[in-house]
Tab-separated table of N, CA and C and ligand atoms in Angstrom:
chain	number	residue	atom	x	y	z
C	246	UNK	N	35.707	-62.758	60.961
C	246	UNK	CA	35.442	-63.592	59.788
C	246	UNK	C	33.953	-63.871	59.685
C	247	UNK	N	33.059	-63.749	58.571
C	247	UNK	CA	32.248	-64.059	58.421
C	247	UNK	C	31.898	-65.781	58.565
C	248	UNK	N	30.605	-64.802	59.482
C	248	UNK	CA	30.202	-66.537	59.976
C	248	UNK	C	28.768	-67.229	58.948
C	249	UNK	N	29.351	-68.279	58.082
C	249	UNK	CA	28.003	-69.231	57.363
C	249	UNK	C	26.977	-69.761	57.728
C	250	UNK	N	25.642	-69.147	57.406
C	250	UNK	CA	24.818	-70.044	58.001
C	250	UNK	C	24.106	-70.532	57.273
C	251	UNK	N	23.322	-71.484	57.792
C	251	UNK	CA	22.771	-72.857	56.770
C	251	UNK	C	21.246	-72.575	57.545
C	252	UNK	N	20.617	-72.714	56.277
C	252	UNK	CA	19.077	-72.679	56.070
C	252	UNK	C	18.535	-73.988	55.506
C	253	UNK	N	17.858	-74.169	56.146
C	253	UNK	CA	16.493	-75.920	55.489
C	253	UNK	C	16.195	-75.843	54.313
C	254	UNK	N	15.891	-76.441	53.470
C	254	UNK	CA	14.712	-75.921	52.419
C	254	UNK	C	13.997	-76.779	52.812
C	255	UNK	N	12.675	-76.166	52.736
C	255	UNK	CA	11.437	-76.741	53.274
C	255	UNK	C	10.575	-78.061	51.949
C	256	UNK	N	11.323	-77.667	50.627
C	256	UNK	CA	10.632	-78.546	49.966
C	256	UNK	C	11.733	-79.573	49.922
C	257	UNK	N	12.871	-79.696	49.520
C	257	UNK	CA	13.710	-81.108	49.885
C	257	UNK	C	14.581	-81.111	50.895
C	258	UNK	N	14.517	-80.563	52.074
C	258	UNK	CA	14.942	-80.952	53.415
C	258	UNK	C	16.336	-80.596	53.027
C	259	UNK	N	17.238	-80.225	52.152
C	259	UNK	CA	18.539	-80.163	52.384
C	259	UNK	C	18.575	-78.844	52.950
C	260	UNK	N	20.020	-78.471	53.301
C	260	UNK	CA	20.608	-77.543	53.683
C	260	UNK	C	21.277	-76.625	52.719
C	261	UNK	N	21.314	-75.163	52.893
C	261	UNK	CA	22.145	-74.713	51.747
C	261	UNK	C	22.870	-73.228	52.683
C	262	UNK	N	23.790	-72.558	51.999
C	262	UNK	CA	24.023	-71.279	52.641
C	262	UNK	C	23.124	-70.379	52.461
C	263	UNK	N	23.083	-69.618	53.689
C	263	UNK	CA	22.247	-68.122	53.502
C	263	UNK	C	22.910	-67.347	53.227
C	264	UNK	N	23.207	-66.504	52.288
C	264	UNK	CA	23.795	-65.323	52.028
C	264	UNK	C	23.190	-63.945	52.823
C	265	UNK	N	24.413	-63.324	53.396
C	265	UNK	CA	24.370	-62.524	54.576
C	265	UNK	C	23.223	-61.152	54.236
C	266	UNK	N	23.462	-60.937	52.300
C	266	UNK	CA	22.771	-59.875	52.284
C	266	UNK	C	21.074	-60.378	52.230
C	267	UNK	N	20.770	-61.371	52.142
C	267	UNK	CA	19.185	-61.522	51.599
C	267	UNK	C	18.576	-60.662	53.417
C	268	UNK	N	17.369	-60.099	52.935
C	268	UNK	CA	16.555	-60.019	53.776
C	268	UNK	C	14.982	-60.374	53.449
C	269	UNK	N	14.156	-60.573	54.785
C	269	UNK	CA	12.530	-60.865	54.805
C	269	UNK	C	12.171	-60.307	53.010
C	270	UNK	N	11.674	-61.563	52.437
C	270	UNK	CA	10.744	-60.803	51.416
C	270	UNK	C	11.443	-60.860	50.310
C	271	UNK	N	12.789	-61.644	50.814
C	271	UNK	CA	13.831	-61.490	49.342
C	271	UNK	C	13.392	-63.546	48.708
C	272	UNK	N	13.842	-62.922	47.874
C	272	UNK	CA	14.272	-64.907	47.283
C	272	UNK	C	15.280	-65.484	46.788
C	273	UNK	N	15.569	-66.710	47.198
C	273	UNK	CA	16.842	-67.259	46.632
C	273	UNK	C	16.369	-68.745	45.973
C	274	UNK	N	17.214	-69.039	45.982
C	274	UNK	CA	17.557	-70.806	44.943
C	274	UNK	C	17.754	-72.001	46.328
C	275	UNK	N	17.282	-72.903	46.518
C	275	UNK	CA	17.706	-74.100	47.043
C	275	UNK	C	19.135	-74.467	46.436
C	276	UNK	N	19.521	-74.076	46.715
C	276	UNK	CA	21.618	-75.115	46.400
C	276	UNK	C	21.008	-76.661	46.116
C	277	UNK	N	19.938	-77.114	46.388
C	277	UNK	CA	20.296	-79.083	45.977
C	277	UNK	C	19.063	-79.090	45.121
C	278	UNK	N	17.749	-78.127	45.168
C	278	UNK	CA	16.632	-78.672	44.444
C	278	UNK	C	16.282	-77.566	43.212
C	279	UNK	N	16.868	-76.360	43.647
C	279	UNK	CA	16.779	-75.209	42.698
C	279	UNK	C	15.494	-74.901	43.132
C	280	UNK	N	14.964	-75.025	43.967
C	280	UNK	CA	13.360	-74.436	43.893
C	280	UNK	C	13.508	-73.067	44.651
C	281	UNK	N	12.692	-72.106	44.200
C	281	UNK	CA	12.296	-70.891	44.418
C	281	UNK	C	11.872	-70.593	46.251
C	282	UNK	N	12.735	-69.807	46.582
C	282	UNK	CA	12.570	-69.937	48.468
C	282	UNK	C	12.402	-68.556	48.629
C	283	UNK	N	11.247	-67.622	49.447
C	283	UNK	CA	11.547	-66.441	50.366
C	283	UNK	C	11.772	-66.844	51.620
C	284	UNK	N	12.649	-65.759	51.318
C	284	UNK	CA	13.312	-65.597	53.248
C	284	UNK	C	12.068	-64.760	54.236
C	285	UNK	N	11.266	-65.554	55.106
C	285	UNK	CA	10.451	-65.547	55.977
C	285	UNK	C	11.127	-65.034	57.452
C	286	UNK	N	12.178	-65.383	58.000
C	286	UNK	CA	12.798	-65.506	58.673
C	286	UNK	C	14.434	-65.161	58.875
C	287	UNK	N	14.755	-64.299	59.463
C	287	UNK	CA	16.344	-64.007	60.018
C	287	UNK	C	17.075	-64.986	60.456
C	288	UNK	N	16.525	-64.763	61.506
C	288	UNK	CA	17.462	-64.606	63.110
C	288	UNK	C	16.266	-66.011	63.801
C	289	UNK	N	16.485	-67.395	63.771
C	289	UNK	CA	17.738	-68.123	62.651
C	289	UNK	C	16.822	-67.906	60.952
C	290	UNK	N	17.780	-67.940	60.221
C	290	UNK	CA	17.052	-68.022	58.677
C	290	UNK	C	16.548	-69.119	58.890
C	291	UNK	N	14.713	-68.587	57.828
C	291	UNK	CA	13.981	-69.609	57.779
C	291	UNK	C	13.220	-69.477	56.390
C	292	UNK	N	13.014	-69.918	55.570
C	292	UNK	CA	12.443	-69.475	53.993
C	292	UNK	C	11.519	-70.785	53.737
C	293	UNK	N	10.076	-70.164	52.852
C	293	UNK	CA	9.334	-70.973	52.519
C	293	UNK	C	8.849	-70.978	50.915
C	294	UNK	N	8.871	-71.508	50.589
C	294	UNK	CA	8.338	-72.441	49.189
C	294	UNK	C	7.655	-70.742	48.171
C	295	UNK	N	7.998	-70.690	47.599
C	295	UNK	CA	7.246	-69.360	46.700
C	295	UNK	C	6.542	-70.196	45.768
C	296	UNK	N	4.794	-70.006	46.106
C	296	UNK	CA	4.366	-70.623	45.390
C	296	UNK	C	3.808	-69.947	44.252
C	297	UNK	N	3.921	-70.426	43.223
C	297	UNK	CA	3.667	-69.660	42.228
C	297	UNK	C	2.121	-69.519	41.388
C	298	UNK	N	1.640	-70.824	42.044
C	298	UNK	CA	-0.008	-70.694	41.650
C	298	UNK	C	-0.452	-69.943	42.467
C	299	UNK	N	-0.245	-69.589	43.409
C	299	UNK	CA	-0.865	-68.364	44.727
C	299	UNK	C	-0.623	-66.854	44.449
C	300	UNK	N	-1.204	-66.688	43.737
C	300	UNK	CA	-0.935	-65.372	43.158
C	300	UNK	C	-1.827	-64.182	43.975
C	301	UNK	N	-1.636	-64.317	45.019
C	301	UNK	CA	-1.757	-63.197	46.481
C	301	UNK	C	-0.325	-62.000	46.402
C	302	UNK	N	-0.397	-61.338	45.893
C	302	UNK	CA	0.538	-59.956	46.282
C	302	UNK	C	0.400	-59.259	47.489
C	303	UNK	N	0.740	-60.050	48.421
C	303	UNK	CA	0.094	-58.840	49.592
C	303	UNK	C	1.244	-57.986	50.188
C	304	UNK	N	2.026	-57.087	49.606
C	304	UNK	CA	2.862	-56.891	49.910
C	304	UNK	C	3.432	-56.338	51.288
C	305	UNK	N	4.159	-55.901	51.873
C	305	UNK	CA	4.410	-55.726	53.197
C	305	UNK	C	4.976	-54.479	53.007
C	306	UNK	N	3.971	-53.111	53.278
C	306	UNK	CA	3.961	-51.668	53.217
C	306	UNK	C	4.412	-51.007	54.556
C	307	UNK	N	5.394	-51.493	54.861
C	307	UNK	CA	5.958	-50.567	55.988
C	307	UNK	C	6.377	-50.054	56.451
C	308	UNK	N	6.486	-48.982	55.492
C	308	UNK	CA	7.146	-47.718	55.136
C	308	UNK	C	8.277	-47.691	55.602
C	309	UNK	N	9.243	-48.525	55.954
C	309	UNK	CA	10.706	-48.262	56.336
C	309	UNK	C	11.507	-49.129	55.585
C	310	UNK	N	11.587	-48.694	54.451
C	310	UNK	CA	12.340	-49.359	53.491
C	310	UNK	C	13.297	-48.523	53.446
C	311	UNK	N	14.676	-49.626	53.418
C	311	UNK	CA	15.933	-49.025	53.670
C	311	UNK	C	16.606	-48.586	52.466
C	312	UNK	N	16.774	-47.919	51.934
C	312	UNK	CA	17.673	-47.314	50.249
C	312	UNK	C	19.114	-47.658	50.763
C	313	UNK	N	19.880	-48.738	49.442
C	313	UNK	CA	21.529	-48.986	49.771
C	313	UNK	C	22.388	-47.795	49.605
L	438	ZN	ZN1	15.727	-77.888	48.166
């Protein structure tokens, strides 16, 4: 059985589910504040604030990008 895990949000401290498929670099929704989160972190999930005035693209080129 799939096991749920719960991630922080770093801007209002609640908790929400991680969905199993997100990986590093992806983004989701805060479940309590709606604010904009990348997943920074796995293994435990850890996601930080996507800020949107920071308009740095630095993307992460490392050539092993997986095709579904
Ligand atoms: Zn939140």
């Amino acid at each position: 059985m799939p096991k749920v895990r719960m991630v922080k949000c770093p801007e209002c401290g609640g908790e929400f589910e991680f969905e199993d498929y997100l990986e590093i670099g992806d983004t989701t929704f805060c479940g309590s504040c709606d604010m904009e989160l990348k997943i920074i972190r796995l293994d435990p999930p850890q996601v930080e604030v996507v800020k949107s005035l920071d308009d740095e693209s630095d993307l992460d080129e490392e050539g092993d990008a997986e095709e579904f």
